[in-house]
Coordinates of C-alpha atoms in Angstrom, one line a residue:
M26 CA 46.3 80.3 -88.5
V27 CA 47.5 77.2 -86.5
G28 CA 51.3 77.0 -86.2
P29 CA 53.3 73.9 -87.2
T30 CA 53.9 72.9 -83.6
S31 CA 50.3 73.1 -82.5
R32 CA 49.3 71.3 -85.7
L33 CA 51.8 68.5 -85.0
L34 CA 50.4 68.1 -81.5
S35 CA 46.8 68.0 -82.9
L36 CA 47.9 65.3 -85.4
L37 CA 49.5 63.3 -82.6
S38 CA 46.3 63.6 -80.5
L39 CA 44.2 62.2 -83.4
L40 CA 46.6 59.4 -84.1
Q41 CA 46.6 58.3 -80.4
T42 CA 42.9 57.3 -80.9
P43 CA 43.1 53.5 -81.7
R44 CA 41.9 53.6 -85.3
V45 CA 43.1 54.1 -88.9
W46 CA 42.9 57.7 -90.2
S47 CA 42.8 58.3 -93.9
G48 CA 44.9 61.1 -95.3
S49 CA 41.8 62.9 -96.4
E50 CA 40.3 62.8 -92.8
L51 CA 43.5 64.1 -91.3
A52 CA 43.8 66.9 -93.9
S53 CA 40.2 67.9 -93.3
R54 CA 40.5 67.8 -89.5
L55 CA 43.7 69.9 -89.5
R56 CA 42.6 72.1 -92.5
V57 CA 45.8 71.4 -94.4
T58 CA 46.8 69.7 -97.7
H59 CA 47.6 66.0 -98.1
R60 CA 51.2 67.0 -98.7
T61 CA 51.4 68.8 -95.3
V62 CA 49.9 65.7 -93.6
R63 CA 52.6 63.5 -95.1
R64 CA 55.3 65.9 -94.1
D65 CA 53.9 66.1 -90.5
I66 CA 53.7 62.3 -90.3
G67 CA 57.4 62.2 -91.2
R68 CA 58.2 64.7 -88.4
L69 CA 56.4 62.5 -85.9
R70 CA 58.4 59.5 -87.1
D71 CA 61.6 61.5 -86.6
L72 CA 60.6 62.2 -83.0
G73 CA 60.2 58.4 -82.4
Y74 CA 56.5 58.0 -82.9
P75 CA 55.9 54.7 -84.8
V76 CA 53.3 55.8 -87.3
E77 CA 52.3 53.1 -89.8
A78 CA 50.9 53.8 -93.2
E79 CA 48.5 51.2 -94.7
R80 CA 47.8 51.2 -98.4
G81 CA 44.5 50.4 -100.2
V82 CA 40.9 51.6 -100.2
H83 CA 40.6 51.3 -96.5
G84 CA 44.2 52.4 -95.8
G85 CA 45.5 55.3 -93.9
Y86 CA 47.7 56.1 -90.9
R87 CA 47.7 54.7 -87.3
L88 CA 50.0 54.8 -84.3
V89 CA 51.4 51.4 -83.5
A90 CA 53.5 49.9 -80.6
G91 CA 57.2 50.8 -81.0
T92 CA 60.4 49.8 -79.3
S93 CA 60.4 52.7 -76.9
M94 CA 57.8 54.8 -75.0
P95 CA 57.3 58.2 -76.7
P96 CA 55.5 61.1 -74.9
L97 CA 51.7 60.8 -74.8
L98 CA 49.1 63.5 -75.1
L99 CA 46.2 63.0 -72.7
E100 CA 42.8 64.6 -72.8
D101 CA 41.6 66.2 -69.5
D102 CA 39.6 63.2 -68.4
E103 CA 42.3 60.8 -69.4
A104 CA 44.9 62.8 -67.4
V105 CA 42.6 62.7 -64.3
A106 CA 42.1 59.0 -64.6
V107 CA 45.8 58.3 -64.9
A108 CA 46.6 60.5 -62.0
L109 CA 44.0 58.8 -59.8
G110 CA 45.5 55.4 -60.7
L111 CA 49.0 56.6 -59.8
R112 CA 47.8 58.0 -56.5
A113 CA 46.2 54.6 -55.6
I114 CA 49.5 52.9 -56.4
A115 CA 51.4 55.5 -54.4
A116 CA 49.2 55.4 -51.4
Q117 CA 48.7 51.6 -51.1
G118 CA 51.7 50.3 -52.9
L119 CA 51.9 47.8 -55.7
P120 CA 54.8 45.3 -55.4
G121 CA 57.5 46.2 -57.9
L122 CA 55.9 49.4 -59.1
E123 CA 56.0 51.6 -56.0
D124 CA 59.0 53.7 -56.9
A125 CA 58.0 53.9 -60.6
G126 CA 54.5 55.0 -59.6
I127 CA 55.8 57.8 -57.4
R128 CA 58.1 59.1 -60.1
A129 CA 55.3 59.0 -62.7
L130 CA 52.9 60.7 -60.4
A131 CA 55.5 63.5 -59.6
K132 CA 56.0 64.1 -63.4
L133 CA 52.3 64.1 -64.2
S134 CA 51.5 66.4 -61.2
A135 CA 54.1 68.9 -62.3
S136 CA 52.4 69.3 -65.7
L137 CA 48.7 69.2 -64.7
P138 CA 46.9 72.5 -64.9
A139 CA 45.5 73.8 -61.5
R140 CA 41.9 72.9 -62.5
L141 CA 42.9 69.3 -63.1
R142 CA 44.9 69.0 -59.9
H143 CA 41.9 70.2 -58.0
R144 CA 39.7 67.5 -59.7
V145 CA 42.3 64.8 -58.9
R146 CA 42.5 65.8 -55.2
A147 CA 38.7 66.1 -54.9
L148 CA 38.1 62.7 -56.4
G149 CA 41.0 61.1 -54.6
S150 CA 39.9 62.4 -51.2
N151 CA 36.4 60.8 -51.7
A152 CA 37.6 57.4 -52.8
M153 CA 39.0 54.5 -50.9
V154 CA 40.9 51.2 -51.6
W155 CA 39.3 48.1 -50.2
G156 CA 41.4 45.2 -49.0
S157 CA 44.6 47.0 -47.9
R158 CA 46.8 45.3 -45.3
P159 CA 45.2 45.6 -41.8
G160 CA 46.9 48.1 -39.6
A161 CA 48.7 49.8 -42.5
S162 CA 48.2 53.6 -42.8
A163 CA 48.0 54.8 -46.4
A164 CA 50.4 57.7 -47.2
D165 CA 48.9 60.9 -48.6
P166 CA 49.7 61.0 -52.4
D167 CA 50.3 64.7 -52.3
T168 CA 52.9 64.3 -49.6
L169 CA 54.6 61.5 -51.5
T170 CA 54.6 63.7 -54.7
A171 CA 56.1 66.6 -52.8
L172 CA 58.8 64.5 -51.2
A173 CA 59.7 62.7 -54.4
T174 CA 59.9 66.0 -56.3
A175 CA 62.2 67.5 -53.6
A176 CA 64.4 64.4 -53.6
S177 CA 64.7 64.6 -57.4
N178 CA 65.5 68.3 -57.3
R179 CA 67.9 67.8 -54.3
E180 CA 66.1 70.5 -52.3
R181 CA 65.7 70.9 -48.5
V182 CA 62.2 70.4 -47.1
R183 CA 60.4 71.8 -44.1
M184 CA 57.7 69.5 -42.7
T185 CA 55.8 68.5 -39.5
Y186 CA 56.4 65.0 -38.1
E187 CA 54.5 63.0 -35.6
R188 CA 56.6 60.8 -33.4
R189 CA 55.5 57.4 -32.0
D190 CA 54.5 59.0 -28.7
G191 CA 52.2 61.4 -30.6
A192 CA 54.3 64.5 -30.2
R193 CA 54.4 66.7 -33.3
G194 CA 57.2 69.1 -34.3
P195 CA 58.9 70.7 -37.2
R196 CA 61.7 69.1 -39.1
R197 CA 64.1 70.5 -41.7
I198 CA 65.4 67.6 -43.9
E199 CA 67.0 66.7 -47.2
P200 CA 65.0 63.9 -48.8
R201 CA 67.0 61.1 -50.5
R202 CA 64.7 58.2 -51.2
L203 CA 61.2 57.0 -50.7
V204 CA 61.0 53.3 -49.7
A205 CA 58.0 51.0 -49.6
A206 CA 58.3 48.3 -46.9
Q207 CA 55.7 46.0 -45.3
G208 CA 52.7 47.9 -46.6
R209 CA 54.1 51.4 -45.6
W210 CA 56.0 54.2 -47.2
Y211 CA 59.2 55.5 -45.5
L212 CA 61.4 58.5 -46.3
L213 CA 65.2 58.3 -46.0
A214 CA 66.4 61.8 -45.4
F215 CA 69.2 63.8 -43.7
D216 CA 67.9 65.7 -40.6
V217 CA 69.6 69.0 -40.7
E218 CA 69.1 69.9 -37.0
R219 CA 70.1 66.4 -35.8
D220 CA 73.0 66.2 -38.3
A221 CA 72.2 62.6 -39.0
W222 CA 70.4 60.4 -41.5
R223 CA 66.9 59.3 -40.4
S224 CA 64.0 57.2 -41.7
Y225 CA 60.5 58.7 -41.4
R226 CA 57.1 57.1 -41.8
V227 CA 55.4 59.0 -44.5
D228 CA 51.9 58.6 -43.0
R229 CA 53.2 60.7 -40.1
I230 CA 54.5 63.5 -42.3
S231 CA 52.4 66.5 -42.9
D232 CA 52.7 69.8 -44.8
P233 CA 56.0 69.2 -46.6
R234 CA 57.3 72.3 -48.3
A235 CA 60.4 72.7 -50.5
T236 CA 62.5 75.6 -49.3
G237 CA 64.5 76.2 -52.4
E238 CA 67.7 75.5 -50.4
P239 CA 70.0 73.0 -52.1
A240 CA 70.6 69.7 -50.3
R241 CA 74.2 69.4 -49.1
H242 CA 74.3 65.7 -48.0
T243 CA 74.0 62.6 -50.1
M244 CA 74.1 58.9 -49.9
T245 CA 75.1 56.5 -52.7
D246 CA 72.6 53.9 -54.0
A247 CA 74.9 51.2 -52.6
E248 CA 74.8 52.7 -49.1
I249 CA 71.0 53.1 -48.9
P250 CA 70.1 49.4 -48.2
L251 CA 72.9 49.1 -45.7
H252 CA 71.5 52.2 -43.8
L253 CA 68.0 50.8 -44.0
D254 CA 69.0 47.4 -42.7
A255 CA 70.8 49.0 -39.7
G256 CA 67.8 51.2 -39.0
E257 CA 65.5 48.3 -39.1
R258 CA 67.6 46.4 -36.6
A259 CA 67.8 49.4 -34.4
L260 CA 64.0 49.6 -34.3
E261 CA 63.5 45.9 -33.2
P262 CA 62.3 45.5 -29.7
T263 CA 64.8 44.1 -27.1
Y264 CA 64.3 41.9 -24.1
R265 CA 66.1 40.3 -21.2
A266 CA 65.6 36.5 -21.4
D267 CA 65.1 34.4 -18.3
V268 CA 66.1 30.8 -19.2
T269 CA 67.0 27.6 -17.4
L270 CA 70.0 25.9 -19.1
R271 CA 70.3 22.1 -18.5
I272 CA 74.1 22.4 -18.0
P273 CA 76.2 23.2 -14.9
L274 CA 77.2 26.7 -14.1
E275 CA 80.8 26.3 -15.0
I276 CA 80.0 25.0 -18.5
A277 CA 77.4 27.7 -19.1
A278 CA 79.9 30.4 -18.1
A279 CA 82.6 29.0 -20.4
R280 CA 80.2 28.8 -23.3
L281 CA 78.7 32.3 -22.9
R282 CA 82.1 33.9 -22.1
D283 CA 82.0 37.6 -23.3
H284 CA 78.4 37.2 -24.5
L285 CA 77.1 37.4 -21.0
G286 CA 77.4 41.2 -20.9
D287 CA 75.5 42.6 -18.0
G288 CA 73.5 39.4 -17.6
D289 CA 74.0 37.0 -14.8
L290 CA 74.2 33.2 -14.2
T291 CA 73.0 31.4 -11.1
A292 CA 73.5 27.7 -10.2
E293 CA 70.3 25.7 -9.7
G294 CA 71.5 22.2 -8.9
D295 CA 72.8 20.6 -12.1
S296 CA 71.3 23.4 -14.1
T297 CA 71.9 27.1 -14.6
R298 CA 69.5 30.1 -14.5
W299 CA 70.6 32.6 -17.2
R300 CA 69.2 36.1 -17.0
S301 CA 70.6 37.6 -20.2
A302 CA 71.7 41.0 -21.3
E303 CA 69.1 43.0 -23.3
D304 CA 68.9 42.1 -27.0
T305 CA 66.6 41.1 -29.8
T306 CA 64.8 37.8 -30.1
P307 CA 66.9 36.6 -33.1
W308 CA 70.1 37.2 -31.2
L309 CA 68.9 35.6 -28.0
A310 CA 67.7 32.5 -30.0
M311 CA 71.0 32.2 -31.8
R312 CA 72.9 32.4 -28.5
L313 CA 70.7 29.6 -27.0
F314 CA 71.3 27.4 -30.0
T315 CA 75.1 27.9 -29.8
L316 CA 75.1 26.8 -26.1
D317 CA 74.3 23.2 -27.4
C318 CA 72.2 22.2 -24.4
P319 CA 68.5 21.6 -23.5
F320 CA 66.8 24.7 -22.1
V321 CA 63.5 26.1 -20.8
V322 CA 62.5 29.7 -21.7
H323 CA 60.6 31.4 -18.9
E324 CA 60.5 34.9 -20.3
P325 CA 59.9 36.7 -22.6
A326 CA 56.9 35.3 -24.4
A327 CA 58.2 36.8 -27.7
L328 CA 61.3 34.6 -27.5
R329 CA 59.2 31.5 -27.0
T330 CA 57.1 32.5 -30.0
Y331 CA 60.2 33.1 -32.1
L332 CA 61.6 29.6 -31.2
D333 CA 58.2 28.0 -31.9
T334 CA 58.3 29.5 -35.4
I335 CA 61.8 28.1 -36.0
R336 CA 60.7 24.6 -34.8
E337 CA 57.7 24.7 -37.2
R338 CA 60.1 25.4 -40.1
I339 CA 62.7 22.8 -39.4
G340 CA 61.0 20.3 -37.2
P341 CA 59.5 18.0 -39.9
R342 CA 62.7 18.0 -41.9
A343 CA 64.8 17.2 -38.8
A344 CA 62.4 14.4 -37.8
D345 CA 62.6 12.5 -41.2
G346 CA 66.3 13.0 -41.5
S347 CA 66.1 15.0 -44.7

């Protein structure tokens, strides 16, 4: 005999089919009385499932949209389809849904039977997404799922990481947050051996395994964007600028003051040749603008490109006085 819990799940599965079920049909399918059907419908409503009863010859029961999202029962093929969709969102990103997609995939993967996980991985490995951002490397959904699960459980992870120079080595980390940025996935985690917070590109992570050891370091939600901003600035390329300033040496030295650093100034007639300290193009451009003089950038090309971009944005407005 089918128990009340199994019967309730069977009833829910039937009602999730988008149609109206008569009481007689449900009683026949479940092999119970009409009274039992009505009682089970009441239990589902108590659990938050919005089951609507329609009166009349063609009336019956149907599941309608409610104010909250109750748990769903999925058939095998439906679960595989949902998992494949979530893997695509996880691997390629979908603006505004990356984090939610990872969390949903982690939950679904934890409940999938082994036979369905095998189907999902087999189908996923033989499918591709067309039109992804050029140069972007898709992250492995299984890697994303493992990292998201470990971050949620606050567990340490052992993994292999490939650096920018191609060298590969083991890492022992405490995952904190997965972050989607510019078409890639990054992992913010505490590196146990290096005793510091690090950001890792997920497409360079392989074989992540939860160790069962509890994570001992944490970072508040408010601190995460500050750390990511600092890390992004640290990764920006730096240059030494070679610029001719159309002002005398004495004025250039007075205006640069402590910002000269280990750069140098050389007089060239009524102009000054400035070879700057090493810094990023935004900082070098800002410093040039604060000098309030005409200038010619000889190197680097990246600084000229950056200044051209600024001129394109403000040039027309400055020209018409708006």
